[in-house]
C-alpha cells in the first residue's frame, strides 16, 4: 500500500528513443525526489523538488531531465540514454525537506538496449 | 564525502534475533533512518533515530551512537516475511538522504 504511484512499471527503450517516467503522490507532501537504484549499488539521489522548485541536482547527466509541474506530480524525461542507465528508478515524497520519512513509489524498471 | 557501510548479507532462522549494523563517515546529519525493501518492491520506512539511544517499534528496534559513528537495526522474533534488503540512510546537513548499500537478510525455516 503506497500513496506514491509511478508509471510505467517497466520500460524498454533504445538509445535514440525519448520517453518519460511519471510519479504522482497522494499524500499532500511538498517535497519529491528521483532516485536511481542499480544492482549492487546504493540508492543514488538524482533530483529533489520542494514546492515545485528544484533544490538539488546530484550531477546527473543532461540526458535526464526532470519536471515538476505541481507538488503532486513529478516527471523524468529521458533521451539518448546509455545501456548503463538501465536501473530501477524510484520516486519518493516527504513532508518538506526536513521530513524524516520518505515514502517511495514502486519504481520503474528501465532497460536501455 | 559521505559514506555508509553495511554488511552485504545476513542469514538467520525463524524466531531468532538479528542485528544489522551501519557505520558511517559523514559530516553533521539530522538522524539515521532504516528502510526495508522486498524484492520487486519499494523501500518502506521502518524507523528513525534523531538522538542517541534505542528506538523501539514492535519487533524492530534501532540504535544510534553519534560518538561511535554507528547504528544498528535489531529484528526480533524473525519471521519468513522479514526476508528483504535493509538500508540505513542519513539526512546530511544541507543535503538530502544518503543511503547505505543495503543488507540482504535471509530468514530460514
CSV table of N, CA and C in Angstrom, one decimal, chain A residues 4-6 21-25 27 29-36 43-58 60 66-68 70-76 88-108, chain B residues 30 35 90-92 95-99:
chain,number,residue,atom,x,y,z
A,4,UNK,N,2.2,6.8,-3.2
A,4,UNK,CA,3.0,7.2,-4.4
A,4,UNK,C,2.9,6.2,-5.5
A,5,UNK,N,2.5,6.7,-6.6
A,5,UNK,CA,2.3,5.8,-7.8
A,5,UNK,C,3.3,6.2,-8.9
A,6,UNK,N,3.8,5.2,-9.6
A,6,UNK,CA,4.7,5.5,-10.7
A,6,UNK,C,4.2,4.7,-12.0
A,21,UNK,N,9.1,9.2,-17.5
A,21,UNK,CA,8.6,8.5,-16.3
A,21,UNK,C,7.7,9.5,-15.6
A,22,UNK,N,6.6,8.9,-15.0
A,22,UNK,CA,5.7,9.8,-14.3
A,22,UNK,C,5.6,9.3,-12.8
A,23,UNK,N,5.4,10.2,-11.9
A,23,UNK,CA,5.2,9.9,-10.5
A,23,UNK,C,4.1,10.9,-10.0
A,24,UNK,N,3.3,10.3,-9.2
A,24,UNK,CA,2.2,11.1,-8.5
A,24,UNK,C,2.1,10.7,-7.1
A,25,UNK,N,2.0,11.7,-6.2
A,25,UNK,CA,1.8,11.4,-4.8
A,25,UNK,C,0.5,11.9,-4.3
A,27,UNK,N,-0.3,12.2,-1.0
A,27,UNK,CA,-0.1,12.3,0.5
A,27,UNK,C,-0.1,13.7,0.9
A,29,UNK,N,2.2,15.9,0.3
A,29,UNK,CA,3.6,16.3,0.6
A,29,UNK,C,4.1,17.4,-0.3
A,30,UNK,N,5.1,18.1,0.2
A,30,UNK,CA,5.7,19.2,-0.6
A,30,UNK,C,7.0,18.9,-1.3
A,31,UNK,N,7.7,17.9,-0.9
A,31,UNK,CA,9.0,17.5,-1.5
A,31,UNK,C,8.9,16.2,-2.3
A,32,UNK,N,9.5,16.2,-3.4
A,32,UNK,CA,9.5,15.0,-4.2
A,32,UNK,C,10.9,14.7,-4.7
A,33,UNK,N,11.2,13.4,-4.9
A,33,UNK,CA,12.6,13.0,-5.2
A,33,UNK,C,12.6,12.0,-6.3
A,34,UNK,N,13.7,12.0,-7.1
A,34,UNK,CA,14.0,10.9,-8.0
A,34,UNK,C,15.3,10.2,-7.5
A,35,UNK,N,15.2,8.9,-7.5
A,35,UNK,CA,16.4,8.0,-7.1
A,35,UNK,C,16.7,7.0,-8.2
A,36,UNK,N,17.9,6.6,-8.4
A,36,UNK,CA,18.3,5.6,-9.3
A,36,UNK,C,18.8,4.4,-8.4
A,43,UNK,N,21.2,3.3,-3.2
A,43,UNK,CA,20.3,4.2,-3.8
A,43,UNK,C,21.0,5.5,-4.1
A,44,UNK,N,20.8,6.1,-5.3
A,44,UNK,CA,21.5,7.3,-5.7
A,44,UNK,C,20.5,8.4,-5.9
A,45,UNK,N,20.6,9.4,-5.1
A,45,UNK,CA,19.7,10.6,-5.2
A,45,UNK,C,20.0,11.3,-6.5
A,46,UNK,N,19.0,11.6,-7.3
A,46,UNK,CA,19.2,12.3,-8.6
A,46,UNK,C,18.7,13.7,-8.5
A,47,UNK,N,17.5,13.9,-8.2
A,47,UNK,CA,16.9,15.3,-8.1
A,47,UNK,C,16.0,15.4,-6.9
A,48,UNK,N,15.9,16.7,-6.5
A,48,UNK,CA,15.0,17.0,-5.4
A,48,UNK,C,14.2,18.2,-5.8
A,49,UNK,N,12.9,18.2,-5.5
A,49,UNK,CA,12.0,19.3,-5.7
A,49,UNK,C,11.3,19.6,-4.4
A,50,UNK,N,11.2,20.9,-4.1
A,50,UNK,CA,10.4,21.3,-2.9
A,50,UNK,C,9.5,22.5,-3.3
A,51,UNK,N,8.2,22.3,-3.1
A,51,UNK,CA,7.2,23.2,-3.6
A,51,UNK,C,7.5,23.6,-5.1
A,52,UNK,N,7.7,22.6,-5.9
A,52,UNK,CA,7.8,22.6,-7.3
A,52,UNK,C,9.2,23.2,-7.8
A,53,UNK,N,10.0,23.7,-6.8
A,53,UNK,CA,11.3,24.2,-7.2
A,53,UNK,C,12.4,23.2,-7.0
A,54,UNK,N,13.3,23.1,-8.0
A,54,UNK,CA,14.4,22.1,-7.9
A,54,UNK,C,15.4,22.6,-6.9
A,55,UNK,N,15.7,21.8,-5.9
A,55,UNK,CA,16.6,22.3,-4.9
A,55,UNK,C,17.9,21.5,-5.0
A,56,UNK,N,17.9,20.4,-5.7
A,56,UNK,CA,19.2,19.7,-5.8
A,56,UNK,C,19.2,18.9,-7.1
A,57,UNK,N,20.4,18.9,-7.7
A,57,UNK,CA,20.7,18.1,-8.9
A,57,UNK,C,22.0,17.5,-8.6
A,58,UNK,N,22.0,16.2,-8.4
A,58,UNK,CA,23.2,15.5,-8.0
A,58,UNK,C,24.1,15.1,-9.1
A,60,UNK,N,23.7,14.9,-12.3
A,60,UNK,CA,23.0,14.0,-13.2
A,60,UNK,C,23.3,14.4,-14.6
A,66,UNK,N,14.3,16.4,-15.4
A,66,UNK,CA,13.2,16.4,-14.5
A,66,UNK,C,12.2,17.5,-14.8
A,67,UNK,N,10.9,17.3,-14.4
A,67,UNK,CA,9.9,18.3,-14.5
A,67,UNK,C,9.0,18.2,-13.3
A,68,UNK,N,8.6,19.2,-12.7
A,68,UNK,CA,7.7,19.2,-11.5
A,68,UNK,C,6.6,20.3,-11.7
A,70,UNK,N,3.6,20.6,-10.4
A,70,UNK,CA,3.0,20.9,-9.1
A,70,UNK,C,3.5,20.0,-8.1
A,71,UNK,N,3.1,20.2,-6.8
A,71,UNK,CA,3.7,19.4,-5.7
A,71,UNK,C,3.3,18.0,-5.7
A,72,UNK,N,2.3,17.6,-6.6
A,72,UNK,CA,1.8,16.2,-6.6
A,72,UNK,C,2.4,15.4,-7.7
A,73,UNK,N,3.0,16.0,-8.7
A,73,UNK,CA,3.4,15.3,-9.9
A,73,UNK,C,4.9,15.6,-10.2
A,74,UNK,N,5.6,14.6,-10.6
A,74,UNK,CA,7.0,14.7,-11.0
A,74,UNK,C,7.2,13.8,-12.2
A,75,UNK,N,8.0,14.3,-13.1
A,75,UNK,CA,8.3,13.6,-14.3
A,75,UNK,C,9.8,13.5,-14.5
A,76,UNK,N,10.2,12.4,-15.2
A,76,UNK,CA,11.7,12.3,-15.5
A,76,UNK,C,11.7,12.0,-17.0
A,88,UNK,N,16.5,0.6,-11.7
A,88,UNK,CA,15.2,0.9,-11.2
A,88,UNK,C,15.1,2.3,-10.8
A,89,UNK,N,14.2,3.1,-11.3
A,89,UNK,CA,14.0,4.5,-11.0
A,89,UNK,C,12.9,4.7,-10.0
A,90,UNK,N,13.2,5.2,-8.8
A,90,UNK,CA,12.3,5.3,-7.7
A,90,UNK,C,11.9,6.8,-7.5
A,91,UNK,N,10.7,7.0,-7.3
A,91,UNK,CA,10.2,8.3,-6.9
A,91,UNK,C,9.8,8.3,-5.4
A,92,UNK,N,10.0,9.4,-4.7
A,92,UNK,CA,9.7,9.4,-3.3
A,92,UNK,C,9.2,10.8,-3.0
A,93,UNK,N,8.4,10.9,-1.9
A,93,UNK,CA,8.0,12.2,-1.4
A,93,UNK,C,8.1,12.3,0.1
A,94,UNK,N,8.1,13.5,0.6
A,94,UNK,CA,8.2,13.7,2.1
A,94,UNK,C,7.5,15.0,2.4
A,95,UNK,N,7.2,15.1,3.7
A,95,UNK,CA,6.5,16.4,4.1
A,95,UNK,C,7.6,17.4,4.4
A,96,UNK,N,8.0,18.1,3.3
A,96,UNK,CA,9.0,19.1,3.4
A,96,UNK,C,10.4,18.5,3.4
A,97,UNK,N,11.4,19.3,3.2
A,97,UNK,CA,12.8,18.7,3.2
A,97,UNK,C,13.3,18.3,4.5
A,98,UNK,N,12.6,18.7,5.6
A,98,UNK,CA,13.0,18.3,6.9
A,98,UNK,C,12.3,17.0,7.4
A,99,UNK,N,11.4,16.5,6.5
A,99,UNK,CA,10.7,15.3,6.9
A,99,UNK,C,11.6,14.1,7.1
A,100,UNK,N,11.4,13.4,8.2
A,100,UNK,CA,12.4,12.3,8.5
A,100,UNK,C,12.0,11.1,7.7
A,101,UNK,N,10.8,11.0,7.1
A,101,UNK,CA,10.4,9.9,6.4
A,101,UNK,C,10.1,10.1,5.0
A,102,UNK,N,10.6,9.3,4.1
A,102,UNK,CA,10.3,9.4,2.7
A,102,UNK,C,9.4,8.2,2.3
A,103,UNK,N,8.4,8.5,1.5
A,103,UNK,CA,7.5,7.5,1.0
A,103,UNK,C,7.9,7.2,-0.4
A,104,UNK,N,8.2,5.9,-0.7
A,104,UNK,CA,8.6,5.6,-2.1
A,104,UNK,C,7.5,5.0,-2.9
A,105,UNK,N,7.6,5.3,-4.2
A,105,UNK,CA,6.7,4.6,-5.2
A,105,UNK,C,7.3,3.2,-5.5
A,106,UNK,N,6.6,2.4,-6.3
A,106,UNK,CA,7.0,1.1,-6.6
A,106,UNK,C,8.2,1.0,-7.6
A,107,UNK,N,8.4,2.2,-8.3
A,107,UNK,CA,9.6,2.2,-9.2
A,107,UNK,C,9.2,1.9,-10.6
A,108,UNK,N,10.1,2.3,-11.5
A,108,UNK,CA,10.0,1.9,-13.0
A,108,UNK,C,11.3,1.2,-13.3
B,30,UNK,N,21.1,15.0,10.5
B,30,UNK,CA,20.0,15.1,11.4
B,30,UNK,C,19.6,13.8,12.1
B,35,UNK,N,15.2,1.6,6.2
B,35,UNK,CA,14.2,1.2,5.3
B,35,UNK,C,14.3,-0.3,5.0
B,90,UNK,N,21.2,8.4,6.1
B,90,UNK,CA,21.3,9.6,6.9
B,90,UNK,C,20.9,10.8,6.1
B,91,UNK,N,20.4,11.8,6.9
B,91,UNK,CA,20.0,13.0,6.3
B,91,UNK,C,21.1,14.0,6.6
B,92,UNK,N,21.9,14.4,5.7
B,92,UNK,CA,23.1,15.2,6.0
B,92,UNK,C,22.7,16.7,6.0
B,95,UNK,N,22.0,18.8,2.8
B,95,UNK,CA,21.8,17.9,1.7
B,95,UNK,C,20.6,17.0,2.0
B,96,UNK,N,20.4,16.1,1.2
B,96,UNK,CA,19.3,15.2,1.4
B,96,UNK,C,19.8,13.8,1.9
B,97,UNK,N,19.0,12.8,1.7
B,97,UNK,CA,19.4,11.5,2.2
B,97,UNK,C,20.5,10.8,1.4
B,98,UNK,N,21.4,10.2,2.2
B,98,UNK,CA,22.4,9.4,1.6
B,98,UNK,C,22.2,8.0,2.1
B,99,UNK,N,22.1,7.0,1.2
B,99,UNK,CA,21.7,5.6,1.6
B,99,UNK,C,23.0,4.7,1.7
